[in-house]
Coordinates of C-alpha atoms and ligand atoms in Angstrom, one line a residue:
M1 CA 105.3 -7.2 92.2
F2 CA 102.1 -7.5 94.2
V3 CA 100.8 -10.1 91.7
H4 CA 104.2 -11.9 91.8
L5 CA 104.1 -12.0 95.6
I6 CA 100.6 -13.2 95.6
N7 CA 101.0 -15.9 93.0
K8 CA 104.0 -17.5 94.7
K9 CA 101.8 -19.4 97.0
S10 CA 103.0 -20.7 100.4
E11 CA 103.5 -24.4 100.4
E12 CA 100.4 -26.0 101.8
G13 CA 100.1 -23.1 104.1
K14 CA 103.1 -24.1 106.2
T15 CA 105.8 -21.9 104.8
E16 CA 106.1 -18.4 103.4
N17 CA 108.5 -17.3 100.7
L18 CA 111.3 -14.9 101.7
A19 CA 110.3 -12.3 99.1
Y20 CA 106.9 -11.9 100.7
I21 CA 108.3 -11.6 104.1
L22 CA 111.1 -9.2 103.1
S23 CA 108.6 -7.0 101.2
V24 CA 106.4 -6.8 104.3
F25 CA 109.2 -5.8 106.6
A26 CA 110.8 -3.4 104.0
V27 CA 107.4 -1.6 103.8
L28 CA 107.0 -1.5 107.6
I29 CA 110.6 -0.2 108.1
L30 CA 110.1 2.5 105.4
F31 CA 106.8 3.3 107.0
F32 CA 108.5 3.8 110.3
I33 CA 111.2 6.0 108.9
K34 CA 108.6 8.2 107.1
S35 CA 106.3 8.4 110.1
F36 CA 109.2 9.3 112.4
Y37 CA 110.3 12.0 110.0
L38 CA 106.7 13.3 109.7
Y39 CA 106.2 13.5 113.5
R40 CA 109.5 15.2 114.0
E41 CA 108.7 17.8 111.3
I42 CA 105.2 18.5 112.7
E43 CA 106.8 19.1 116.1
I44 CA 105.6 16.1 118.0
G45 CA 109.0 16.4 119.7
K46 CA 110.1 13.7 122.1
F47 CA 107.1 11.6 121.3
S48 CA 108.0 11.2 117.6
A49 CA 109.4 7.7 118.0
V50 CA 106.4 6.5 120.1
F51 CA 104.0 7.9 117.5
G52 CA 106.1 6.4 114.7
V53 CA 106.1 2.9 116.3
A54 CA 102.4 3.2 116.9
T55 CA 101.6 4.0 113.3
V56 CA 103.7 1.1 112.0
F57 CA 102.5 -1.4 114.6
I58 CA 98.9 -0.7 114.1
T59 CA 99.3 -1.1 110.4
G60 CA 101.2 -4.3 111.0
A61 CA 98.5 -5.6 113.3
V62 CA 95.8 -5.0 110.7
F63 CA 98.0 -6.6 108.1
A64 CA 98.4 -9.6 110.4
L65 CA 94.7 -10.0 111.0
I66 CA 94.0 -9.9 107.3
Y67 CA 96.9 -12.3 106.6
H68 CA 95.2 -14.8 108.9
F69 CA 92.4 -15.0 106.4
S70 CA 94.0 -14.1 103.1
R71 CA 97.6 -13.5 102.3
K72 CA 96.6 -11.9 99.0
A73 CA 94.3 -9.4 100.7
A74 CA 96.9 -8.7 103.3
I75 CA 99.7 -7.7 100.9
I76 CA 97.2 -5.6 98.8
F77 CA 96.1 -3.9 102.0
L78 CA 99.7 -3.2 103.1
F79 CA 100.8 -1.6 99.8
T80 CA 97.6 0.4 99.4
I81 CA 97.8 1.8 102.9
Y82 CA 101.5 2.5 102.5
S83 CA 101.0 4.3 99.2
L84 CA 98.0 6.3 100.5
I85 CA 99.6 7.3 103.8
S86 CA 102.8 8.3 102.0
L87 CA 100.8 10.6 99.8
F88 CA 98.9 12.0 102.8
M89 CA 102.2 12.6 104.6
C90 CA 103.5 14.5 101.6
I91 CA 100.4 16.7 101.5
D92 CA 100.2 17.1 105.3
L93 CA 103.8 18.1 105.6
S94 CA 103.6 20.6 102.7
Y95 CA 100.5 22.2 104.2
Y96 CA 102.1 22.1 107.7
S97 CA 105.2 23.9 106.5
Y98 CA 103.0 26.8 105.6
A99 CA 100.1 26.7 108.0
R100 CA 101.6 24.9 111.0
H101 CA 98.8 22.5 111.4
L102 CA 97.5 19.4 109.6
P103 CA 95.0 19.9 106.8
S104 CA 91.4 18.8 107.3
C105 CA 89.0 17.4 104.7
S106 CA 86.8 20.3 105.6
Q107 CA 89.3 22.4 103.7
I108 CA 88.5 20.6 100.4
P109 CA 86.3 23.5 99.2
M110 CA 89.5 25.7 99.6
L111 CA 91.2 23.6 96.9
T112 CA 89.5 25.8 94.4
M113 CA 91.8 28.6 95.5
I114 CA 95.0 26.7 94.8
G115 CA 95.4 28.1 91.3
G116 CA 95.3 31.6 92.7
I117 CA 98.3 30.9 95.0
S118 CA 100.3 28.7 92.7
N119 CA 103.5 30.7 93.4
T120 CA 103.0 30.0 97.1
V121 CA 102.5 26.3 96.5
N122 CA 105.6 26.1 94.3
A123 CA 107.7 27.7 97.0
I124 CA 106.3 25.4 99.7
V125 CA 106.6 22.0 98.1
T126 CA 110.2 20.9 98.0
M127 CA 112.2 17.7 98.3
R128 CA 111.6 17.9 102.1
Q129 CA 108.2 16.6 101.4
M130 CA 108.5 15.0 98.0
W131 CA 110.9 12.3 99.1
L132 CA 108.0 10.7 101.0
V133 CA 106.4 9.6 97.7
V134 CA 109.4 9.1 95.5
D135 CA 109.8 5.5 96.4
L136 CA 106.3 4.6 95.3
P137 CA 107.0 4.4 91.6
I138 CA 110.4 2.8 92.4
W139 CA 108.5 -0.2 93.9
F140 CA 106.6 -0.7 90.7
I141 CA 109.7 -0.3 88.5
F142 CA 111.5 -2.8 90.7
A143 CA 108.6 -5.2 90.3
A144 CA 108.4 -4.8 86.6
V145 CA 112.1 -4.7 85.6
I146 CA 114.1 -6.8 88.0
K147 CA 111.7 -9.0 89.9
N148 CA 112.8 -12.1 87.9
K149 CA 116.4 -11.6 88.9
F150 CA 115.4 -12.2 92.5
N151 CA 113.6 -15.5 91.8
Y152 CA 115.7 -17.2 94.4
L153 CA 114.1 -15.1 97.1
Y154 CA 110.8 -16.7 96.2
S155 CA 112.3 -20.2 96.4
I156 CA 113.6 -19.7 99.9
K157 CA 110.8 -20.8 102.2
I158 CA 110.5 -19.7 105.8
N159 CA 108.7 -21.7 108.3
L160 CA 105.3 -20.0 108.6
S161 CA 105.2 -20.5 112.3
T162 CA 108.3 -18.2 112.7
F163 CA 106.6 -15.6 110.5
K164 CA 103.4 -16.0 112.5
R165 CA 105.2 -15.7 115.8
I166 CA 106.7 -12.4 114.6
I167 CA 103.3 -11.3 113.5
C168 CA 101.8 -12.3 116.9
A169 CA 104.4 -10.2 118.6
V170 CA 103.5 -7.2 116.4
V171 CA 99.8 -7.7 117.3
A172 CA 100.5 -8.0 121.0
L173 CA 102.6 -4.9 121.0
S174 CA 99.9 -3.0 119.1
F175 CA 97.4 -4.0 121.7
I176 CA 99.7 -2.8 124.4
I177 CA 99.9 0.5 122.7
I178 CA 96.1 0.7 122.2
A179 CA 95.6 -0.3 125.9
V180 CA 97.9 2.5 127.1
V181 CA 96.0 4.9 124.8
C182 CA 92.7 3.8 126.2
F183 CA 93.6 3.7 129.9
V184 CA 95.0 7.2 129.9
P185 CA 92.1 9.1 128.5
S186 CA 93.8 12.5 128.1
F187 CA 96.6 10.8 126.2
A188 CA 94.1 8.9 124.1
F189 CA 92.4 12.0 122.9
R190 CA 95.7 13.7 122.1
Y191 CA 97.2 10.6 120.5
L192 CA 94.2 10.2 118.2
K193 CA 94.4 13.8 117.2
N194 CA 98.0 13.5 116.1
E195 CA 98.7 10.0 114.9
I196 CA 98.4 10.3 111.1
I197 CA 96.0 7.5 110.4
T198 CA 93.6 8.1 113.2
Y199 CA 93.8 11.9 112.6
H200 CA 92.6 11.5 109.0
V201 CA 90.0 8.8 109.8
L202 CA 88.5 10.9 112.7
D203 CA 88.7 14.1 110.6
I204 CA 86.7 12.4 107.8
A205 CA 84.2 10.9 110.2
D206 CA 83.8 14.3 112.0
N207 CA 83.1 16.0 108.8
L208 CA 80.8 13.3 107.5
F209 CA 78.7 12.9 110.6
G210 CA 79.0 16.5 111.8
S211 CA 80.0 15.8 115.4
F212 CA 81.1 19.3 116.0
A213 CA 82.2 18.7 119.5
V214 CA 81.7 21.9 121.5
D215 CA 80.1 22.2 124.9
E216 CA 77.4 24.7 125.6
V217 CA 78.8 28.1 126.5
D218 CA 78.6 28.9 130.1
S219 CA 76.9 32.1 130.9
E220 CA 79.8 33.6 132.8
T221 CA 82.1 33.5 129.7
Y222 CA 79.3 34.7 127.6
A223 CA 78.8 37.7 129.8
M224 CA 82.6 38.3 129.8
A225 CA 82.5 38.5 126.1
Y226 CA 79.8 41.1 126.2
P227 CA 81.1 44.3 127.6
E228 CA 78.4 45.9 129.6
E229 CA 79.7 49.3 130.4
E230 CA 82.5 51.2 128.7
E231 CA 84.9 53.4 130.7
H232 CA 84.7 57.0 129.4
D233 CA 88.2 58.2 129.9
E234 CA 90.0 61.1 128.1
L235 CA 90.4 59.0 125.0
W236 CA 86.8 58.1 124.8
G237 CA 85.2 59.4 121.5
V238 CA 88.3 61.5 120.5
A239 CA 87.8 60.4 116.9
Q240 CA 84.0 60.5 116.9
G241 CA 82.4 60.9 113.5
R242 CA 85.7 60.6 111.5
N243 CA 86.1 58.5 108.4
V244 CA 87.4 55.1 109.5
I245 CA 90.2 53.7 107.3
V246 CA 91.4 50.3 108.3
I247 CA 94.4 48.8 106.5
Q248 CA 95.3 45.2 106.9
I249 CA 98.9 44.8 105.8
E250 CA 99.9 41.5 104.2
A251 CA 102.4 39.5 106.3
M252 CA 103.8 42.5 108.2
Q253 CA 105.5 41.5 111.5
A254 CA 106.3 44.0 114.2
F255 CA 110.1 43.5 114.2
V256 CA 110.4 45.7 111.1
I257 CA 109.2 48.8 112.9
N258 CA 111.9 51.1 114.2
R259 CA 114.6 48.8 112.9
E260 CA 117.5 49.0 110.6
Y261 CA 118.9 46.4 108.3
N262 CA 122.6 46.9 107.8
G263 CA 122.3 50.6 108.4
Q264 CA 119.2 51.0 106.2
V265 CA 115.8 51.8 107.9
I266 CA 113.1 49.3 106.9
T267 CA 110.0 51.3 107.6
P268 CA 111.0 55.0 107.6
F269 CA 107.5 56.2 106.9
L270 CA 105.7 54.2 109.6
N271 CA 108.5 55.2 112.0
S272 CA 107.9 58.8 111.3
L273 CA 104.2 58.4 111.6
L274 CA 104.6 57.0 115.2
E275 CA 106.1 60.4 116.2
D276 CA 102.8 62.3 115.8
D277 CA 99.2 61.7 116.6
T278 CA 99.7 58.0 116.7
I279 CA 99.0 55.2 119.2
Y280 CA 101.3 52.3 118.8
F281 CA 100.5 48.9 120.4
D282 CA 103.8 47.2 120.8
N283 CA 102.5 43.9 122.3
Y284 CA 100.0 43.0 119.7
Y285 CA 99.6 39.5 118.1
Y286 CA 97.8 38.0 115.2
Q287 CA 94.9 35.6 115.7
I288 CA 93.8 33.6 112.7
G289 CA 92.2 30.2 112.0
G290 CA 92.2 28.0 108.9
G291 CA 91.4 31.0 106.7
N292 CA 94.6 32.9 107.1
T293 CA 94.3 36.5 105.8
S294 CA 90.5 36.3 105.7
D295 CA 90.4 35.3 109.3
A296 CA 92.4 38.2 110.4
E297 CA 89.8 40.4 108.6
F298 CA 87.0 38.5 110.3
A299 CA 88.6 38.8 113.8
V300 CA 89.3 42.5 113.4
N301 CA 85.9 43.5 112.0
N302 CA 83.8 41.3 114.2
S303 CA 85.9 40.6 117.4
L304 CA 85.4 36.9 116.9
F305 CA 87.6 33.9 116.4
A306 CA 87.5 32.0 113.2
P307 CA 87.4 28.2 113.1
E308 CA 90.6 26.2 113.6
N309 CA 90.7 24.5 110.2
E310 CA 88.4 26.5 108.0
S311 CA 87.9 30.0 106.9
A312 CA 85.1 31.8 108.8
Y313 CA 84.1 33.4 105.5
M314 CA 83.4 30.0 104.1
R315 CA 82.0 28.1 107.0
Y316 CA 79.9 30.9 108.5
T317 CA 79.2 33.0 105.5
D318 CA 75.4 33.5 106.2
N319 CA 75.5 33.9 109.9
K320 CA 74.2 37.2 111.4
Y321 CA 77.0 39.6 112.3
Y322 CA 77.1 43.0 113.9
G323 CA 80.7 44.2 113.6
L324 CA 82.4 47.4 112.5
P325 CA 80.4 47.9 109.2
Y326 CA 77.0 47.7 110.9
L327 CA 78.1 49.5 114.1
L328 CA 79.4 52.4 112.1
K329 CA 76.3 52.7 109.9
D330 CA 74.1 52.6 113.0
N331 CA 76.1 55.6 114.2
G332 CA 75.8 57.9 111.3
Y333 CA 78.2 56.5 108.8
T334 CA 77.1 56.6 105.2
G335 CA 78.5 53.3 104.0
A336 CA 81.1 50.6 104.5
Y337 CA 83.4 49.5 101.7
A338 CA 86.0 46.8 101.3
F339 CA 89.0 47.2 99.0
H340 CA 91.4 44.4 97.8
G341 CA 93.3 44.0 94.6
Y342 CA 92.6 40.3 94.1
E343 CA 89.9 38.0 92.6
R344 CA 86.6 38.7 94.3
E345 CA 85.7 35.1 95.0
F346 CA 89.0 34.4 96.8
W347 CA 88.4 33.4 100.4
N348 CA 84.6 33.7 99.6
R349 CA 84.9 37.5 100.2
D350 CA 82.3 38.3 97.6
K351 CA 79.7 36.5 99.7
A352 CA 81.0 37.2 103.2
Y353 CA 81.4 41.0 102.9
P354 CA 77.8 41.9 102.1
N355 CA 76.6 39.7 104.9
Q356 CA 78.8 41.5 107.3
G357 CA 77.5 44.8 106.4
F358 CA 79.8 46.0 103.6
D359 CA 77.9 47.9 100.9
H360 CA 80.4 47.3 98.2
Y361 CA 83.5 45.3 97.6
Y362 CA 86.1 46.9 95.2
S363 CA 88.0 43.8 94.2
G364 CA 90.8 43.1 91.7
E365 CA 88.5 43.1 88.7
Q366 CA 87.4 46.7 89.4
F367 CA 90.9 48.2 89.4
D368 CA 92.8 49.3 86.4
Q369 CA 95.3 46.5 85.8
V370 CA 98.5 48.5 85.8
D371 CA 101.7 47.9 87.7
I372 CA 101.2 44.3 88.5
I373 CA 103.2 42.6 91.2
E374 CA 102.7 38.8 91.4
M375 CA 99.0 38.4 92.4
G376 CA 97.6 41.8 91.4
I377 CA 98.1 45.5 91.1
S378 CA 100.9 46.9 93.3
D379 CA 100.0 48.3 96.7
R380 CA 101.0 51.7 95.5
E381 CA 98.6 51.6 92.6
F382 CA 96.0 50.0 94.8
F383 CA 96.2 52.8 97.3
M384 CA 96.1 55.5 94.7
Q385 CA 93.1 54.1 92.8
S386 CA 91.3 53.4 96.1
V387 CA 91.7 57.0 97.3
D388 CA 90.2 58.1 94.0
I389 CA 87.2 56.0 94.8
M390 CA 87.0 57.2 98.4
K391 CA 86.9 60.8 97.3
T392 CA 83.5 60.1 95.8
F393 CA 82.0 58.8 99.1
E394 CA 79.9 60.9 101.4
E395 CA 81.6 61.4 104.8
P396 CA 81.9 59.8 107.2
F397 CA 82.5 56.4 105.6
Y398 CA 84.2 53.2 106.6
S399 CA 86.9 51.8 104.2
F400 CA 88.6 48.5 104.9
M401 CA 91.7 47.9 102.7
I402 CA 93.7 44.7 102.4
T403 CA 97.2 45.0 100.8
L404 CA 98.7 42.3 98.6
S405 CA 102.2 43.0 97.3
S406 CA 104.0 41.6 100.3
H407 CA 102.5 38.2 99.9
Y408 CA 104.7 35.1 100.3
P409 CA 107.2 34.4 98.6
Y410 CA 107.8 38.2 98.7
N411 CA 108.8 38.6 95.1
I412 CA 109.0 42.3 94.8
P413 CA 110.2 43.4 91.3
I414 CA 113.9 44.4 91.2
G415 CA 113.0 48.0 90.5
Y416 CA 111.0 48.3 93.7
R417 CA 113.8 46.8 95.9
Y418 CA 115.2 49.7 97.9
I419 CA 117.3 47.9 100.4
E420 CA 120.8 46.8 99.6
L421 CA 121.1 43.2 100.8
L422 CA 124.2 41.5 102.2
P423 CA 125.4 38.8 99.8
E424 CA 124.3 36.0 102.2
H425 CA 120.7 37.3 102.2
E426 CA 120.4 37.7 98.4
G427 CA 117.6 35.4 97.1
T428 CA 116.6 34.1 100.6
L429 CA 113.1 34.4 102.1
F430 CA 114.6 36.7 104.8
G431 CA 116.2 39.0 102.2
L432 CA 113.1 39.1 100.0
Y433 CA 110.9 39.8 103.1
I434 CA 112.9 42.8 104.2
E435 CA 112.6 44.2 100.6
A436 CA 108.9 43.6 100.7
M437 CA 108.4 45.4 104.0
R438 CA 110.5 48.3 102.7
Y439 CA 108.3 48.4 99.6
V440 CA 105.0 48.4 101.6
D441 CA 106.2 51.2 103.8
K442 CA 106.8 53.3 100.7
A443 CA 103.4 52.4 99.3
L444 CA 101.8 53.5 102.6
E445 CA 103.6 56.8 102.4
T446 CA 101.9 57.3 99.0
L447 CA 98.6 56.5 100.5
F448 CA 99.0 59.2 103.1
I449 CA 100.1 61.7 100.5
E450 CA 97.0 60.9 98.5
L451 CA 94.7 61.1 101.5
K452 CA 96.2 64.5 102.3
E453 CA 95.8 65.7 98.8
S454 CA 92.2 64.5 98.6
G455 CA 91.3 66.4 101.8
L456 CA 90.2 63.2 103.5
Y457 CA 93.1 63.0 105.9
E458 CA 92.2 65.5 108.6
N459 CA 88.8 64.0 109.1
S460 CA 90.0 60.3 109.3
I461 CA 91.3 57.8 111.7
V462 CA 93.6 55.3 110.1
V463 CA 94.2 51.9 111.7
M464 CA 97.0 49.6 110.4
Y465 CA 98.0 46.1 111.4
G466 CA 99.7 43.0 110.1
D467 CA 97.5 40.0 109.2
H468 CA 99.9 37.2 110.1
M469 CA 103.6 36.4 110.2
G470 CA 105.8 36.3 107.1
L471 CA 108.9 34.5 108.3
P472 CA 108.2 31.1 110.1
N473 CA 110.6 30.0 112.8
Y474 CA 110.1 26.5 111.6
D475 CA 112.0 27.3 108.4
W476 CA 115.5 26.7 109.6
Q477 CA 117.1 29.4 107.3
S478 CA 114.6 32.1 108.3
K479 CA 115.1 31.2 111.9
Q480 CA 118.9 31.4 111.6
F481 CA 118.9 34.8 109.8
M482 CA 116.2 36.2 112.1
S483 CA 118.1 35.1 115.2
E484 CA 121.2 36.8 114.0
F485 CA 119.2 39.9 113.0
L486 CA 117.4 40.2 116.4
G487 CA 120.3 39.1 118.5
H488 CA 118.3 36.4 120.2
E489 CA 116.8 33.1 119.2
Y490 CA 113.8 33.8 116.9
Y491 CA 110.8 32.4 118.7
E492 CA 107.0 32.6 118.9
N493 CA 107.0 36.0 120.6
D494 CA 108.7 37.5 117.6
V495 CA 106.9 35.4 115.0
F496 CA 103.3 36.2 116.3
K497 CA 103.9 39.9 117.0
V498 CA 102.5 42.2 114.4
P499 CA 102.2 46.0 114.5
L500 CA 99.0 47.8 115.4
I501 CA 99.1 51.4 114.6
I502 CA 96.2 53.9 115.1
H503 CA 96.8 57.3 113.6
A504 CA 94.2 60.1 114.3
P505 CA 95.5 63.5 113.2
N506 CA 95.0 66.2 115.9
A507 CA 93.0 63.8 118.0
V508 CA 95.5 61.8 120.0
E509 CA 99.0 62.3 121.3
S510 CA 101.6 59.8 120.3
Q511 CA 101.9 57.1 122.9
T512 CA 102.7 53.4 123.2
V513 CA 100.2 50.9 124.7
S514 CA 101.9 47.8 125.9
V515 CA 99.1 45.7 127.2
T516 CA 99.0 42.4 125.3
G517 CA 96.4 42.4 122.6
G518 CA 95.4 40.6 119.4
H519 CA 93.2 40.9 116.3
V520 CA 89.9 40.3 118.2
D521 CA 90.7 43.3 120.5
V522 CA 90.8 45.9 117.6
L523 CA 87.0 46.4 117.5
P524 CA 86.4 47.3 121.1
T525 CA 89.6 49.3 121.2
L526 CA 88.6 51.3 118.1
L527 CA 85.0 51.8 119.4
H528 CA 86.6 53.5 122.4
L529 CA 88.2 56.2 120.3
L530 CA 85.0 56.5 118.2
G531 CA 82.9 56.8 121.3
I532 CA 80.6 54.0 120.2
E533 CA 79.0 51.5 122.5
N534 CA 78.0 48.1 121.3
D535 CA 75.1 46.4 123.1
K536 CA 73.9 44.3 120.2
S537 CA 76.5 41.7 119.6
V538 CA 79.1 39.5 121.3
M539 CA 82.7 40.6 121.1
F540 CA 85.4 38.2 122.2
G541 CA 88.1 40.9 122.4
Q542 CA 88.7 43.6 125.0
D543 CA 89.2 47.3 124.9
L544 CA 93.0 47.7 125.2
F545 CA 92.7 51.2 126.7
T546 CA 90.9 49.9 129.7
A547 CA 92.1 46.3 129.9
E548 CA 93.9 45.4 133.1
E549 CA 95.7 42.5 131.6
G550 CA 96.2 41.1 128.1
F551 CA 95.2 37.6 127.0
V552 CA 95.6 36.5 123.4
C553 CA 94.3 33.0 122.6
Q554 CA 95.9 31.1 119.7
Q555 CA 94.8 28.2 117.5
A556 CA 96.6 28.4 114.2
H557 CA 100.3 28.3 113.7
M558 CA 100.3 27.4 117.4
A559 CA 98.0 24.6 118.7
R560 CA 94.7 25.5 120.5
G561 CA 95.5 26.0 124.2
S562 CA 98.4 28.3 123.3
F563 CA 98.2 31.8 124.6
I564 CA 100.2 35.0 125.0
D565 CA 99.7 37.2 128.0
D566 CA 101.7 40.1 129.5
E567 CA 104.3 37.9 130.9
I568 CA 104.6 34.7 128.9
V569 CA 104.1 32.9 125.6
Y570 CA 102.5 29.5 126.2
V571 CA 103.1 27.3 123.1
M572 CA 100.8 24.3 123.4
A573 CA 102.6 21.3 122.1
Q574 CA 101.4 20.2 118.6
N575 CA 100.6 16.8 120.1
Q576 CA 98.4 18.6 122.7
I577 CA 100.3 17.0 125.5
D578 CA 100.7 19.7 128.2
L579 CA 104.0 18.3 129.4
N580 CA 105.5 18.9 126.0
S581 CA 104.4 22.5 125.9
D582 CA 107.0 25.3 125.7
V583 CA 106.6 28.3 127.9
Y584 CA 108.7 31.4 127.4
K585 CA 109.1 34.4 129.6
K586 CA 108.6 37.4 127.3
S587 CA 111.1 39.6 129.2
D588 CA 114.2 37.5 128.3
G589 CA 112.9 34.5 126.2
S590 CA 113.9 32.1 128.9
R591 CA 111.9 28.9 129.4
V592 CA 109.7 28.3 132.4
D593 CA 107.8 25.4 133.8
P594 CA 104.5 25.0 132.0
S595 CA 102.6 23.4 134.8
K596 CA 101.9 26.7 136.5
Y597 CA 100.0 27.8 133.5
Y598 CA 97.9 24.7 132.6
Y599 CA 94.7 26.4 133.9
K600 CA 95.2 29.4 131.7
S601 CA 95.9 27.2 128.7
E602 CA 92.5 25.5 129.4
L603 CA 90.9 28.9 129.6
A604 CA 92.4 29.9 126.2
K605 CA 91.0 26.7 124.6
K606 CA 87.6 27.2 126.2
R607 CA 87.4 30.8 125.0
I608 CA 87.8 29.8 121.4
E609 CA 85.5 26.9 121.8
D610 CA 82.8 29.2 123.3
C611 CA 83.2 31.4 120.2
M612 CA 82.8 28.3 118.0
Y613 CA 79.6 27.4 119.9
I614 CA 78.3 30.9 119.3
L615 CA 79.1 30.8 115.6
E616 CA 77.8 27.3 115.1
N617 CA 74.5 28.3 116.6
D618 CA 74.4 31.8 115.0
L619 CA 74.2 33.6 118.3
V620 CA 76.5 36.6 117.7
V621 CA 73.8 39.2 117.3
F622 CA 71.4 39.9 120.3
E623 CA 69.4 42.5 118.4
E624 CA 69.2 43.0 114.7
T625 CA 69.6 46.4 113.1
D626 CA 66.8 47.8 110.8
E627 CA 69.0 47.0 107.8
Q628 CA 69.5 43.4 109.0
Q629 CA 65.8 43.0 109.5
E630 CA 65.1 44.3 106.0
T631 CA 67.6 41.9 104.5
S632 CA 66.1 38.9 106.5
S633 CA 62.6 39.8 105.4
E634 CA 63.8 40.0 101.7
D635 CA 65.2 36.5 102.1
Ligands
LIG701 C1 94.6 36.9 98.7 C2 95.4 37.4 99.8 C3 96.3 36.3 100.4 O1 93.4 37.5 98.5 O2 94.6 37.9 100.8 O3 95.8 35.5 101.3 P1 96.7 34.5 102.2 O4 97.3 33.5 101.3 O5 97.8 35.3 102.9 O6 95.7 33.9 103.2
LIG702 MN1 97.8 37.2 104.3

């Protein structure tokens, strides 16, 4: 069709044929519909129409400018940009429906991992995104099959000055939009970060020319991040010298704890564990970046934030760290070991772990491949085989275990589904998720039985937490089922809350700590129980036993600037416009005016940016350990 449109020349440059004009407007109108849909879906909210108009008018303006010189180049430009952006929209929206932020070209290296999560990709990509590209082949079919039937459209000539007048109006409006954007600098920044064309252009430029825009860290924040003196209360050092076993549980949210589904308890084992020798943190939230599971690991082991769009394990693989593995080994531990039943290269773990002080990584390849659930051996089998390995370690040791069976889309085999679902929940993400959580709880019970039988239990402290949410509230069906289940509208406070459970037999009394905390707080909190002080590295978290108030900064699944404290959940608008932010009171879920909290939102943003500065400049470690010095000299 393009060739056809181009060849039907305008008459001496004074008229334009109707087919050409209709095609231009059809593309622009479709472009607007798609843009508006995209912005709505990525939660630009009330600004969706403005953004949609901006996208279309700016494209129209560029078309008009090119048309002035060459009508052929103009139509080629229009169809190329339309096809490309449609494709980007489809990819963006698919990614967004899982990660709740737009993809960045810095994530291209992560594409190598797509094969490993093909079930996840299949579950995510649906007609909700695919319709954005289905019209592309139709345009070509239309051109090839029926274009000749519309010859009369080419014969109708429109006075070019009318067409040009319309084009001029488009250009003028575009300039008005650009002017508004330029004269309101804060809006300009936020607009550029969210309008689809500028977002991708800036993202590519940023990655090509490396303008990693972070300010220098001010010394005050730096000092805040570096706890100088620990408070030695009655919990200080109660688990000193014990084996440390940290278990990161895939996609476990806090709402499953102490809750029944249709009369059936979801986590009977964990619930019973809370009764004895266990500290439960009931206001604890996940904090990840672009690296999902691996960033939860990174935050917990190092008390650092990961980058917004990339995995810390990939971007900062070779930095110097001094997190839990090194800290424990400097305090008498014989070794630090990571366990996970999936491919060793996934998330770059094989390279990131040794650099963070882990002595060995027991990955999927090293386990007997029995009882497979989706991506790897079942959690039950994983725990049993891991304890067999742990039995061979000299005590005290550090074991870091990452579960897998409850990975999206929660396809637990029928034989391992212990909850009887209501008919309306059969086959839904919500129903499958409940089954997966019940299964994990049972697998954890097996782990504890094995630990007891191996004789390791009494001398261990076991830490368990969820890595991130499993049921998004931007999936309408999950939101509906969860709201019915919880008895209130399912919102960010429920989505982001994951359990943190610390079990130390005969060392602590069961209690609930309610100060608000997140992944980065685990390290200082755990060091308190182990009686270890860290004066060699920056930690961005706080000790939840001594913290006066909680402050959890977010950047993935909620835009940067979002935070959760003891009173509120501040959800920074996806378009980064404060006015559009949603703030909820945690006590009753009611909405409050965001303006009172703008300063805190800025603080949350700054805190993560400070961490990025520290990571970018490799400043985490103040003083290297002997082991680190040896490794550097070997290099
Ligand atoms: C794979 C597992 C899943 O190793 O950790 O990672 P996720 O997709 O949840 O980030
Ligand atoms: Mn995960």
